[in-house]
Short mmCIF file of C-alpha atoms in Angstrom, two decimals:
data_model
loop_
_atom_site.label_atom_id
_atom_site.label_comp_id
_atom_site.label_asym_id
_atom_site.label_seq_id
_atom_site.Cartn_x
_atom_site.Cartn_y
_atom_site.Cartn_z
CA MET R 6 -0.11 0.10 -0.06
CA ALA R 7 1.47 3.45 -0.74
CA MET R 8 2.45 6.07 1.60
CA ALA R 9 -0.56 8.38 2.29
CA PRO R 10 0.43 12.41 1.81
CA THR R 11 2.44 13.76 4.70
CA VAL R 12 0.23 15.66 6.13
CA LYS R 13 -2.44 12.69 6.55
CA VAL R 14 0.66 10.40 7.50
CA VAL R 15 1.65 12.82 10.43
CA LEU R 16 -1.79 13.51 11.95
CA GLY R 17 -2.99 10.09 11.56
CA SER R 18 0.15 8.70 13.64
CA ILE R 19 -0.58 11.42 16.14
CA ALA R 20 -3.77 10.21 16.53
CA PHE R 21 -2.90 6.65 16.72
CA ALA R 22 0.02 7.52 19.42
CA ILE R 23 -2.71 9.39 21.49
CA PHE R 24 -4.90 6.31 21.44
CA TRP R 25 -1.77 3.98 22.38
CA VAL R 26 -0.74 5.89 25.15
CA LEU R 27 -4.11 6.21 26.68
CA ALA R 28 -4.98 2.55 25.94
CA VAL R 29 -1.67 1.32 27.44
CA PHE R 30 -1.26 3.96 30.50
CA PRO R 31 -4.87 4.70 30.93
CA ALA R 32 -4.06 6.71 34.00
CA VAL R 33 -1.39 9.15 32.41
CA PRO R 34 -1.37 12.69 34.34
CA PHE R 35 -1.93 14.77 31.82
CA MET R 36 -5.15 13.21 30.51
CA PRO R 37 -6.61 10.73 32.87
CA ILE R 38 -9.66 9.57 31.07
CA GLY R 39 -9.18 5.75 31.02
CA ARG R 40 -9.13 3.46 28.00
CA THR R 41 -12.62 3.62 26.82
CA ALA R 42 -12.58 7.61 26.32
CA GLY R 43 -9.03 7.10 25.05
CA SER R 44 -10.12 5.05 22.39
CA LEU R 45 -13.13 7.14 21.20
CA LEU R 46 -10.71 10.54 21.46
CA GLY R 47 -8.47 8.58 18.78
CA ALA R 48 -11.39 7.53 16.34
CA MET R 49 -12.86 10.97 16.58
CA LEU R 50 -9.34 12.80 15.95
CA MET R 51 -9.06 10.37 12.77
CA VAL R 52 -12.15 12.05 11.26
CA ILE R 53 -11.43 15.56 12.52
CA PHE R 54 -7.98 15.13 11.06
CA ARG R 55 -9.92 14.01 7.70
CA VAL R 56 -7.57 10.71 7.55
CA LEU R 57 -10.91 8.88 7.46
CA THR R 58 -14.14 10.34 6.26
CA PRO R 59 -17.55 9.66 8.86
CA ASP R 60 -18.81 6.80 6.66
CA GLN R 61 -15.47 5.18 6.58
CA ALA R 62 -15.25 5.42 10.11
CA TYR R 63 -18.75 3.83 10.73
CA ALA R 64 -17.74 1.07 7.89
CA SER R 65 -14.77 0.08 9.85
CA ILE R 66 -16.77 -1.05 12.79
CA ASP R 67 -16.86 -4.81 12.74
CA LEU R 68 -20.42 -5.62 14.12
CA PRO R 69 -20.05 -9.28 13.89
CA ILE R 70 -17.09 -9.14 16.34
CA LEU R 71 -19.06 -6.99 18.49
CA GLY R 72 -22.09 -9.18 18.62
CA LEU R 73 -20.08 -12.30 19.46
CA LEU R 74 -18.27 -10.35 22.18
CA PHE R 75 -21.54 -8.85 23.52
CA GLY R 76 -23.07 -12.43 23.23
CA THR R 77 -20.45 -14.19 25.15
CA MET R 78 -20.19 -11.60 27.88
CA VAL R 79 -23.98 -12.25 28.69
CA VAL R 80 -23.62 -16.07 28.50
CA SER R 81 -20.81 -15.07 30.84
CA VAL R 82 -23.02 -13.26 33.38
CA TYR R 83 -25.69 -15.68 33.52
CA LEU R 84 -23.16 -18.86 33.86
CA GLU R 85 -21.75 -16.79 37.19
CA ARG R 86 -25.34 -16.53 38.36
CA ALA R 87 -25.92 -20.33 38.11
CA ASP R 88 -22.85 -20.64 39.99
CA MET R 89 -20.59 -22.19 37.28
CA PHE R 90 -17.72 -20.28 38.44
CA LYS R 91 -18.64 -20.95 42.49
CA TYR R 92 -18.17 -24.82 41.32
CA LEU R 93 -14.76 -24.24 39.63
CA GLY R 94 -13.51 -22.53 42.34
CA LYS R 95 -14.42 -24.96 44.87
CA LEU R 96 -12.52 -27.49 42.89
CA LEU R 97 -9.44 -25.60 43.45
CA ALA R 98 -10.21 -26.29 47.60
CA TRP R 99 -11.28 -30.08 47.07
CA LYS R 100 -8.98 -32.13 48.92
CA SER R 101 -5.91 -30.12 48.16
CA GLN R 102 -2.87 -31.97 48.66
CA GLY R 103 -0.54 -28.81 49.36
CA ALA R 104 0.75 -25.85 47.56
CA LYS R 105 2.19 -27.32 44.77
CA ASP R 106 -1.02 -29.17 44.16
CA LEU R 107 -2.81 -25.97 44.41
CA LEU R 108 -0.80 -24.00 41.68
CA CYS R 109 -1.11 -27.03 39.37
CA ARG R 110 -4.95 -26.94 39.77
CA ILE R 111 -5.28 -23.34 39.45
CA CYS R 112 -3.09 -23.58 36.12
CA LEU R 113 -5.18 -25.99 34.65
CA ILE R 114 -9.01 -24.32 35.57
CA SER R 115 -7.69 -21.18 34.64
CA ALA R 116 -6.55 -22.19 31.19
CA ILE R 117 -10.02 -24.46 30.76
CA SER R 118 -12.34 -21.48 32.21
CA SER R 119 -10.84 -19.24 29.79
CA ALA R 120 -10.85 -21.20 26.39
CA LEU R 121 -15.01 -21.45 27.24
CA PHE R 122 -15.45 -18.14 29.05
CA THR R 123 -12.62 -15.53 27.85
CA ASN R 124 -9.77 -15.27 30.04
CA ASP R 125 -10.87 -11.74 31.14
CA THR R 126 -13.95 -13.07 32.73
CA SER R 127 -12.26 -15.99 34.42
CA CYS R 128 -9.67 -13.71 35.75
CA VAL R 129 -12.31 -11.15 37.28
CA VAL R 130 -14.27 -14.20 39.22
CA LEU R 131 -11.44 -16.15 40.04
CA THR R 132 -9.19 -13.71 41.55
CA GLU R 133 -10.27 -12.71 44.98
CA PHE R 134 -11.36 -16.40 45.38
CA VAL R 135 -7.55 -18.10 44.95
CA LEU R 136 -6.37 -15.17 47.18
CA LYS R 137 -8.89 -16.20 49.66
CA ILE R 138 -7.59 -20.05 49.30
CA ALA R 139 -3.98 -18.56 49.89
CA ARG R 140 -4.85 -16.82 52.77
CA GLN R 141 -6.94 -19.67 54.41
CA GLN R 142 -4.03 -22.05 53.49
CA ASN R 143 -1.40 -19.61 54.60
CA LEU R 144 0.50 -19.51 51.49
CA PRO R 145 2.25 -16.85 49.48
CA PRO R 146 -0.20 -15.41 46.90
CA HIS R 147 2.51 -14.30 44.58
CA PRO R 148 3.08 -17.45 42.31
CA PHE R 149 -0.69 -18.07 42.59
CA LEU R 150 -1.87 -14.55 40.89
CA LEU R 151 0.82 -15.36 38.45
CA ALA R 152 -0.56 -19.26 37.78
CA LEU R 153 -4.03 -17.41 36.95
CA ALA R 154 -2.71 -14.72 34.91
CA SER R 155 -0.47 -16.53 32.70
CA SER R 156 -2.68 -19.44 32.33
CA ALA R 157 -5.56 -17.81 31.38
CA ASN R 158 -4.16 -15.86 28.64
CA ILE R 159 -2.36 -19.51 27.06
CA GLY R 160 -5.59 -21.53 27.63
CA SER R 161 -7.72 -18.56 25.87
CA SER R 162 -5.73 -19.35 22.73
CA ALA R 163 -7.42 -22.46 21.84
CA THR R 164 -10.87 -20.95 20.98
CA PRO R 165 -12.47 -17.90 19.30
CA ILE R 166 -14.36 -17.03 22.17
CA GLY R 167 -11.08 -17.23 24.59
CA ASN R 168 -9.92 -13.62 24.05
CA PRO R 169 -11.03 -10.48 22.02
CA GLN R 170 -8.08 -11.12 19.34
CA ASN R 171 -9.31 -14.54 18.44
CA LEU R 172 -12.43 -13.10 18.39
CA VAL R 173 -11.19 -10.60 15.42
CA ILE R 174 -9.17 -13.78 13.68
CA ALA R 175 -11.82 -15.89 13.49
CA VAL R 176 -14.35 -13.49 12.27
CA GLN R 177 -11.84 -12.09 9.74
CA SER R 178 -10.25 -15.64 8.66
CA LYS R 179 -13.52 -17.35 8.44
CA ILE R 180 -11.92 -20.31 9.85
CA SER R 181 -14.60 -22.85 11.76
CA PHE R 182 -14.46 -23.19 15.64
CA GLY R 183 -13.39 -26.71 15.37
CA LYS R 184 -10.66 -26.30 12.90
CA PHE R 185 -9.62 -23.29 15.41
CA LEU R 186 -9.84 -25.49 18.32
CA PHE R 187 -8.10 -28.54 17.24
CA GLY R 188 -5.26 -26.53 15.10
CA ILE R 189 -4.35 -24.80 18.63
CA LEU R 190 -5.20 -27.41 21.08
CA PRO R 191 -2.43 -29.06 21.54
CA ALA R 192 0.18 -26.08 21.76
CA MET R 193 -2.20 -24.89 24.42
CA LEU R 194 -1.98 -28.11 26.41
CA VAL R 195 1.63 -28.46 26.39
CA GLY R 196 2.02 -24.33 27.00
CA VAL R 197 -0.08 -25.06 30.08
CA VAL R 198 1.81 -27.86 31.37
CA VAL R 199 5.38 -26.00 30.69
CA ASN R 200 3.90 -22.98 31.75
CA ALA R 201 2.91 -24.96 35.13
CA LEU R 202 6.42 -26.43 35.40
CA LEU R 203 8.17 -23.11 35.08
CA LEU R 204 5.86 -21.73 38.05
CA LEU R 205 6.77 -24.84 40.24
CA CYS R 206 10.86 -24.20 39.25
CA MET R 207 11.21 -20.82 39.98
CA PHE R 208 8.99 -20.67 43.26
CA TRP R 209 9.89 -24.45 44.45
CA LYS R 210 11.69 -23.17 47.64
CA LEU R 211 8.83 -20.45 48.42
CA LEU R 212 5.97 -23.09 47.96
CA SER R 213 7.69 -25.62 50.19
CA VAL R 214 7.91 -23.55 53.21
CA GLN R 215 4.42 -22.17 54.73
CA LYS R 216 4.32 -18.54 56.02
CA ASP R 217 4.16 -18.43 60.05
CA VAL R 218 0.84 -18.80 61.09
CA GLU R 219 1.21 -16.56 63.97
CA ASP R 220 2.30 -13.91 61.64
CA PRO R 221 -0.06 -10.82 62.77
CA ALA R 222 0.63 -9.03 59.10
CA GLU R 223 -1.20 -11.68 57.47
CA GLU R 224 -4.66 -12.24 58.24
CA VAL R 225 -5.85 -16.00 57.61
CA VAL R 226 -9.25 -16.37 56.18
CA PRO R 227 -11.70 -18.45 57.88
CA VAL R 228 -12.74 -21.67 55.60
CA GLU R 229 -16.31 -20.18 55.59
CA GLU R 230 -15.68 -17.03 54.02
CA VAL R 231 -13.95 -18.87 51.31
CA VAL R 232 -17.29 -21.51 51.17
CA SER R 233 -19.74 -18.48 51.01
CA HIS R 234 -17.31 -16.52 48.43
CA ARG R 235 -19.73 -14.51 45.91
CA PHE R 236 -18.07 -13.37 42.75
CA SER R 237 -18.25 -9.65 41.27
CA PRO R 238 -19.33 -8.76 37.95
CA ALA R 239 -16.79 -8.71 34.99
CA THR R 240 -16.23 -5.00 34.21
CA MET R 241 -13.48 -3.35 31.94
CA SER R 242 -10.50 -2.23 34.58
CA HIS R 243 -10.21 1.66 34.63
CA LEU R 244 -6.85 2.38 37.12
CA SER R 245 -7.44 6.17 37.80
CA SER R 246 -11.00 7.15 38.36
CA LEU R 247 -11.27 9.09 41.13
CA ASN R 248 -15.05 9.26 41.78
CA SER R 249 -14.54 5.03 41.55
CA GLN R 250 -12.19 4.61 44.13
CA GLU R 251 -14.32 6.81 46.32
CA LEU R 252 -17.43 4.98 45.43
CA ASN R 253 -15.81 1.57 46.29
CA ASN R 254 -14.65 3.03 49.60
CA ALA R 255 -17.83 3.64 50.37
CA LEU R 256 -19.31 0.23 49.47
CA ASP R 257 -16.36 -1.46 51.21
CA SER R 258 -17.74 0.30 54.16
CA VAL R 259 -21.11 -1.72 54.37
CA ALA R 260 -19.45 -4.80 53.11
CA ILE R 261 -21.22 -4.79 49.87
CA SER R 262 -19.12 -7.31 47.41
CA SER R 263 -21.14 -6.72 44.14
CA SER R 264 -22.95 -3.93 42.39
CA PRO R 265 -23.51 -2.68 39.00
CA SER R 266 -21.07 -0.30 37.51
CA VAL R 267 -22.11 3.53 37.94
CA ASN R 268 -19.32 4.41 35.19
CA GLY R 269 -18.64 7.90 37.08
CA HIS R 270 -21.91 9.12 37.52
CA THR R 271 -21.49 11.00 40.53
CA SER R 272 -25.34 11.83 40.98
CA HIS R 273 -26.05 8.59 42.35
CA ALA R 274 -23.40 8.75 44.68
CA GLU R 275 -25.88 9.93 47.84
CA THR R 276 -28.50 7.33 46.94
CA LEU R 277 -25.47 4.79 47.11
CA LYS R 278 -24.49 5.77 50.68
CA ASN R 279 -28.04 6.10 52.19
CA ARG R 280 -28.63 2.54 50.77
CA GLY R 281 -25.62 1.71 52.75
CA ASN R 282 -26.88 2.98 55.91
CA VAL R 283 -29.99 1.09 55.87
CA VAL R 284 -28.33 -2.13 54.91
CA GLU R 285 -25.87 -1.91 57.63
CA SER R 286 -28.88 -1.29 59.86
CA GLU R 287 -30.34 -4.26 58.34
CA ILE R 288 -27.30 -6.47 59.14
CA GLN R 289 -27.09 -5.16 62.76
CA LYS R 290 -30.67 -6.70 63.17
CA VAL R 291 -29.57 -10.07 61.79
CA SER R 292 -27.06 -10.30 64.28
CA SER R 293 -28.72 -9.16 67.06
CA GLY R 294 -31.88 -11.92 65.91
CA ARG R 295 -34.36 -9.02 65.40
CA PHE R 296 -34.33 -9.85 61.53
CA ASP R 297 -37.52 -9.45 59.60
CA PRO R 298 -37.73 -10.89 56.17
CA SER R 299 -40.45 -8.42 55.29
CA SER R 300 -38.29 -5.34 56.01
CA ASN R 301 -36.10 -6.79 53.02
CA SER R 302 -38.68 -5.78 50.52
CA ASN R 303 -38.84 -2.34 51.80
CA ILE R 304 -35.14 -2.30 50.99
CA SER R 305 -35.52 -2.90 47.65
CA LYS R 306 -38.19 -0.58 47.04
CA GLU R 307 -36.97 2.43 49.10
CA GLY R 308 -33.25 2.03 49.06
CA LEU R 309 -33.11 1.18 45.29
CA ASN R 310 -35.80 3.61 44.12
CA ASP R 311 -33.13 5.02 42.00
CA GLY R 312 -33.71 1.91 39.62
CA SER R 313 -29.83 2.18 38.85
CA LEU R 314 -29.06 -0.86 41.70
CA GLN R 315 -32.19 -3.14 41.74
CA LYS R 316 -30.36 -5.90 43.36
CA ARG R 317 -30.45 -7.52 46.76
CA GLU R 318 -27.69 -8.01 49.17
CA GLU R 319 -25.88 -11.02 48.29
CA ASN R 320 -23.80 -11.21 51.25
CA SER R 321 -24.54 -14.12 53.96
CA VAL R 322 -24.69 -13.22 57.41
CA SER R 323 -23.15 -16.23 59.19
CA SER R 324 -23.55 -17.21 62.81
CA LYS R 325 -20.46 -18.08 64.70
CA GLY R 326 -21.01 -21.36 64.01
CA GLY R 327 -20.86 -21.02 60.29
CA SER R 328 -24.61 -21.35 59.61
CA SER R 329 -26.46 -18.83 57.77
CA VAL R 330 -28.84 -16.58 59.15
CA GLY R 331 -31.48 -14.66 57.14
CA VAL R 332 -29.53 -15.52 53.90
CA TYR R 333 -31.55 -13.18 50.83
CA GLU R 334 -29.58 -14.25 47.72
CA ASP R 335 -30.12 -12.68 44.07
CA GLU R 336 -33.75 -12.30 43.37
CA ASN R 337 -32.85 -13.17 40.05
CA PHE R 338 -32.35 -16.83 40.62
CA THR R 339 -33.49 -17.75 43.90
CA SER R 340 -37.20 -16.98 44.73
CA TYR R 341 -39.43 -17.11 48.13
CA ASP R 342 -42.60 -17.76 49.13
CA GLU R 343 -44.40 -14.57 50.02
CA LYS R 344 -43.66 -15.18 53.90
CA GLY R 345 -39.91 -15.56 53.58
CA ASN R 346 -39.60 -18.98 54.14
CA CYS R 347 -36.89 -21.51 52.74
CA PRO R 348 -35.96 -20.90 48.57
CA LYS R 349 -37.46 -22.89 46.25
CA ILE R 350 -34.39 -25.19 45.82
CA TRP R 351 -35.81 -27.60 42.72
CA ASN R 352 -36.83 -24.35 40.63
CA ASN R 353 -33.53 -22.96 41.04
CA MET R 354 -31.65 -26.12 40.07
CA LEU R 355 -33.83 -26.52 37.04
CA TRP R 356 -32.98 -22.98 36.19
CA LYS R 357 -29.27 -23.52 36.58
CA ILE R 358 -29.77 -27.02 34.52
CA CYS R 359 -31.19 -25.16 31.52
CA VAL R 360 -28.30 -22.43 31.85
CA TYR R 361 -25.79 -25.12 31.23
CA LEU R 362 -27.78 -26.74 28.50
CA VAL R 363 -28.19 -23.81 26.73
CA THR R 364 -24.30 -22.81 26.98
CA ILE R 365 -23.54 -26.68 25.85
CA GLY R 366 -25.85 -26.22 23.06
CA MET R 367 -23.99 -22.83 22.11
CA LEU R 368 -20.60 -24.79 21.91
CA ILE R 369 -22.25 -27.52 19.91
CA ALA R 370 -23.45 -25.23 17.50
CA LEU R 371 -19.77 -23.60 17.16
CA LEU R 372 -17.78 -26.54 16.46
CA MET R 373 -20.69 -27.69 13.92
CA GLY R 374 -19.59 -24.58 11.99
CA LEU R 375 -22.57 -22.01 12.57
CA ASN R 376 -22.34 -18.33 12.58
CA MET R 377 -20.42 -17.86 15.51
CA SER R 378 -21.52 -14.10 15.97
CA TRP R 379 -25.33 -14.98 15.77
CA THR R 380 -24.96 -18.13 17.92
CA ALA R 381 -23.68 -16.63 20.95
CA ILE R 382 -26.69 -13.78 20.45
CA THR R 383 -29.08 -16.48 20.09
CA ALA R 384 -27.85 -18.21 23.22
CA ALA R 385 -27.82 -15.02 25.31
CA LEU R 386 -31.50 -14.05 24.26
CA ALA R 387 -32.19 -17.82 25.11
CA LEU R 388 -31.05 -17.58 28.51
CA VAL R 389 -32.93 -13.98 29.22
CA VAL R 390 -36.12 -15.74 27.99
CA LEU R 391 -35.86 -18.86 30.28
CA ASP R 392 -34.47 -16.44 33.23
CA PHE R 393 -38.36 -15.32 32.54
CA LYS R 394 -37.66 -12.01 34.88
CA ASP R 395 -36.48 -8.16 34.14
CA ALA R 396 -33.23 -8.77 32.28
CA ARG R 397 -31.65 -5.31 33.22
CA PRO R 398 -29.82 -6.73 36.35
CA SER R 399 -28.10 -9.16 34.25
CA LEU R 400 -27.53 -6.79 31.19
CA GLU R 401 -25.87 -4.35 33.67
CA LYS R 402 -23.09 -6.62 34.34
CA VAL R 403 -21.99 -6.42 30.46
CA SER R 404 -19.01 -4.70 30.05
CA TYR R 405 -20.72 -1.86 27.61
CA SER R 406 -17.11 0.07 28.37
CA LEU R 407 -15.06 -2.69 26.49
CA LEU R 408 -17.63 -2.58 23.47
CA ILE R 409 -17.14 0.89 23.17
CA PHE R 410 -13.67 0.53 23.23
CA PHE R 411 -13.63 -1.75 20.10
CA CYS R 412 -15.78 0.48 18.34
CA GLY R 413 -13.24 3.33 18.73
CA MET R 414 -10.13 1.50 18.21
CA PHE R 415 -11.75 -0.23 15.11
CA ILE R 416 -11.79 3.55 13.84
CA THR R 417 -8.61 4.28 14.91
CA VAL R 418 -6.39 1.66 13.77
CA ASP R 419 -8.31 1.53 10.43
CA GLY R 420 -7.20 5.15 10.20
CA PHE R 421 -3.67 4.36 11.02
CA ASN R 422 -3.57 1.71 8.56
CA LYS R 423 -4.85 4.12 5.62
CA THR R 424 -1.56 6.23 6.51
CA GLY R 425 0.49 3.36 5.12
CA ILE R 426 3.06 3.01 7.74
CA PRO R 427 1.91 -0.45 8.87
CA GLY R 428 1.88 -1.53 4.73
CA ALA R 429 5.52 -0.22 4.60
CA LEU R 430 6.88 -1.53 7.73
CA TRP R 431 4.88 -5.24 6.67
CA ASP R 432 6.51 -4.72 3.10
CA PHE R 433 9.92 -4.61 4.70
CA MET R 434 9.17 -7.56 6.54
CA GLU R 435 7.40 -9.90 4.22
CA PRO R 436 10.57 -11.21 2.92
CA TYR R 437 11.67 -12.41 6.23
CA SER R 438 8.64 -13.63 7.42
CA LYS R 439 7.18 -16.55 5.27
CA VAL R 440 5.49 -19.57 7.03
CA ASP R 441 6.70 -22.15 4.90
CA HIS R 442 10.04 -22.30 6.61
CA ALA R 443 11.58 -22.39 10.43
CA ALA R 444 13.41 -19.17 9.78
CA GLY R 445 10.16 -17.12 8.45
CA ILE R 446 7.91 -18.49 11.24
CA THR R 447 10.65 -17.42 13.69
CA VAL R 448 11.23 -13.82 12.57
CA LEU R 449 7.21 -13.25 12.06
CA ALA R 450 6.62 -14.72 15.84
CA MET R 451 8.99 -11.95 16.93
CA VAL R 452 7.24 -9.39 15.21
CA ILE R 453 4.15 -10.32 16.70
CA LEU R 454 5.64 -10.73 20.08
CA VAL R 455 6.99 -6.97 19.73
CA LEU R 456 4.40 -5.44 18.36
CA SER R 457 1.79 -6.89 20.96
CA ASN R 458 3.71 -5.57 23.76
CA LEU R 459 4.22 -2.39 22.20
CA ALA R 460 0.54 -1.45 20.89
CA SER R 461 -1.52 -4.26 22.57
CA ASN R 462 -2.45 -7.81 20.99
CA VAL R 463 -5.94 -6.88 19.27
CA PRO R 464 -4.47 -3.62 17.48
CA THR R 465 -1.63 -5.87 16.43
CA VAL R 466 -4.07 -8.39 15.01
CA LEU R 467 -6.19 -5.74 13.37
CA LEU R 468 -2.58 -4.20 11.71
CA LEU R 469 -1.10 -7.65 10.83
CA GLY R 470 -3.86 -9.79 10.34
CA GLY R 471 -4.88 -9.37 6.48
CA ARG R 472 -1.30 -8.95 5.43
CA VAL R 473 -0.06 -12.10 7.26
CA ALA R 474 -2.79 -13.86 5.48
CA ALA R 475 -2.49 -12.53 1.98
CA SER R 476 1.27 -13.12 2.23
CA ALA R 477 0.73 -17.03 3.03
CA ALA R 478 -2.05 -17.37 0.72
CA ALA R 479 0.14 -17.15 -2.15
CA ILE R 480 1.95 -20.03 -0.80
CA SER R 481 -0.99 -22.24 -0.36
CA PRO R 482 -4.46 -22.30 1.46
CA ASP R 483 -3.09 -24.67 4.49
CA SER R 484 -0.25 -21.88 4.78
CA GLU R 485 -2.97 -19.19 4.98
CA GLN R 486 -5.04 -21.07 8.15
CA LYS R 487 -1.49 -21.60 9.62
CA ALA R 488 -0.43 -18.17 9.79
CA TRP R 489 -3.87 -17.02 10.97
CA LEU R 490 -3.44 -19.69 13.79
CA ILE R 491 0.34 -18.45 14.56
CA LEU R 492 -0.98 -14.68 14.58
CA ALA R 493 -3.60 -15.68 17.53
CA TRP R 494 -1.44 -18.23 19.49
CA VAL R 495 1.94 -15.81 19.23
CA SER R 496 -0.22 -12.10 20.26
CA THR R 497 -2.10 -14.47 22.95
CA VAL R 498 0.88 -15.84 24.56
CA ALA R 499 2.73 -12.65 24.15
CA GLY R 500 0.42 -10.93 26.85
CA ASN R 501 2.44 -12.85 29.53
CA LEU R 502 5.59 -10.99 28.93
CA SER R 503 4.64 -8.26 30.96
CA LEU R 504 1.76 -6.76 33.10
CA LEU R 505 0.85 -4.62 30.58
CA GLY R 506 0.67 -7.21 28.00
CA SER R 507 -2.69 -8.28 28.30
CA ALA R 508 -5.98 -6.68 29.79
CA ALA R 509 -6.27 -10.24 31.87
CA ASN R 510 -2.97 -9.23 33.65
CA LEU R 511 -4.09 -6.06 34.90
CA ILE R 512 -7.34 -7.81 36.29
CA VAL R 513 -5.48 -9.58 38.45
CA CYS R 514 -3.26 -6.70 39.39
CA GLU R 515 -6.19 -4.58 40.23
CA GLN R 516 -8.57 -7.26 41.46
CA ALA R 517 -5.79 -8.44 43.85
CA ARG R 518 -4.97 -4.89 45.21
CA ARG R 519 -8.29 -4.07 45.74
CA ALA R 520 -9.82 -7.11 47.59
CA GLN R 521 -10.78 -6.09 50.89
CA HIS R 522 -8.67 -7.39 53.72
CA PHE R 523 -6.74 -9.71 52.12
CA GLY R 524 -5.61 -7.74 49.07
CA TYR R 525 -1.86 -8.22 47.60
CA ASN R 526 0.32 -5.88 45.34
CA LEU R 527 1.28 -7.69 42.21
CA SER R 528 4.42 -5.35 41.02
CA PHE R 529 5.31 -4.99 37.15
CA TRP R 530 8.80 -6.17 38.07
CA SER R 531 8.22 -9.38 40.00
CA HIS R 532 5.96 -10.19 37.08
CA LEU R 533 8.45 -9.69 34.40
CA LYS R 534 10.78 -11.69 36.02
CA PHE R 535 8.45 -14.63 35.06
CA GLY R 536 6.63 -13.24 32.10
CA VAL R 537 9.84 -13.23 30.34
CA PRO R 538 11.33 -16.62 30.14
CA SER R 539 7.77 -17.87 30.15
CA THR R 540 6.60 -15.99 27.29
CA LEU R 541 9.27 -17.05 24.86
CA ILE R 542 9.41 -20.88 26.19
CA VAL R 543 5.92 -21.25 25.66
CA THR R 544 6.15 -19.77 22.38
CA ALA R 545 8.68 -21.51 20.61
CA ILE R 546 7.33 -24.95 21.73
CA GLY R 547 3.79 -23.95 20.66
CA LEU R 548 4.85 -22.70 17.38
CA MET R 549 6.27 -26.39 16.81
CA LEU R 550 2.70 -27.65 17.47
CA ILE R 551 0.20 -25.39 15.34
CA ARG R 552 -1.71 -27.59 12.91
CA GLY R 553 -2.13 -25.69 9.56
#
């Protein structure tokens, strides 16, 4: 592709640079507006600078990818409500044989759940649980958090629905779900095993010696709290929102573990504060044995009258003996009779079975080669209908900020492509990046690895995907498919190189840091020490197992 006029090249590069800085460092002091707003700013500048026309900008938004992403997020929300991730979490603690056994379980469960429900979702719902188990068993959290994040990235490479870049590749390449899965699955399985072995080798001494139980600086989490853990909804991480931090502090003070995202609307802050006071008073009533079930309906009518938080308290209030007292769970999946007596357990169980059957049906449809976007949306709507309740509380858990981020990113990357810079760079590298010999695959993998950590993996796929495929198609159709799969594998595993390499890493870091009472700070350098050797070794081994 020929280079655009100099003015367009300069202005397009400026717009892309602004998008890149805000996407990689959302809390920069001079413009702490976050990733989502940063992507929209980059898209707007591409239009204002006339790199793209408004019609070209709208046309660059890939609706099938957005549909697939939305559908999988809705399905994940209903699976979370049906306790799928809670059951996965319990597998981590079931008859554990010590720290090393627990680490291997985390690697395996994280990889499998990420392949089926996306790596970001798995990291969101499992991070706090992993922390609680580590604290409960008096183990250092660091290796377990690394195991969760790195295995989630590796495991997500196996399916088109495992991560956002695979969604893009699956839609653009038109590779069926089955071919995608069986092409990368051997590399994924071996990669997870190798990654676990590297973790064991690096932290063998640390995992062999338990911390001092009497250490006052470390609070051991009771078994009851691990068993009764409830997961938070998956939302896109924003590291610099002052309003969000103040809101979280207010929510933490009244022990509210889950609430819909307010996305910076400060007008609801006072309502949330009042709601917290009401909930706190009800908790005190429970503790003193004066709980009135009928008063809970008053909370939902009066305290949630603003319409932004229509959700009952999910936290169980337990007695000293560990038994639940006056437990009222999410009204969307546990119903009570008019007198507030025991839940209708069988209706709840039947609903859960339906959720799992719909999810299995979606996976079977994907394996059969049906349209992935419409399959995911159909499964999501089937779950909404089967729930037979107002879907707003569930739909509010969908990360719409991530969908908006993708829209802005599509426009920004398309504008940068039209400057001609990516095309010129690829023309220089193409002769050395042929996928029909080992040296070419190595060069291509290094290019993808570097760009994925500089420009992030999804923009890298958008920038290189078409060019890499076209170059490989000139060799053979099988080479084209292999090139797409290499792009998927390397761009995904590249996320393990540094803490900023993927959103899953940032989610684990932020969730762990902000966990109440048992938080842990996973630093950039501590991640890098493991990330560099793991990424290089796992990527190299996987490349030898990719099937074209």
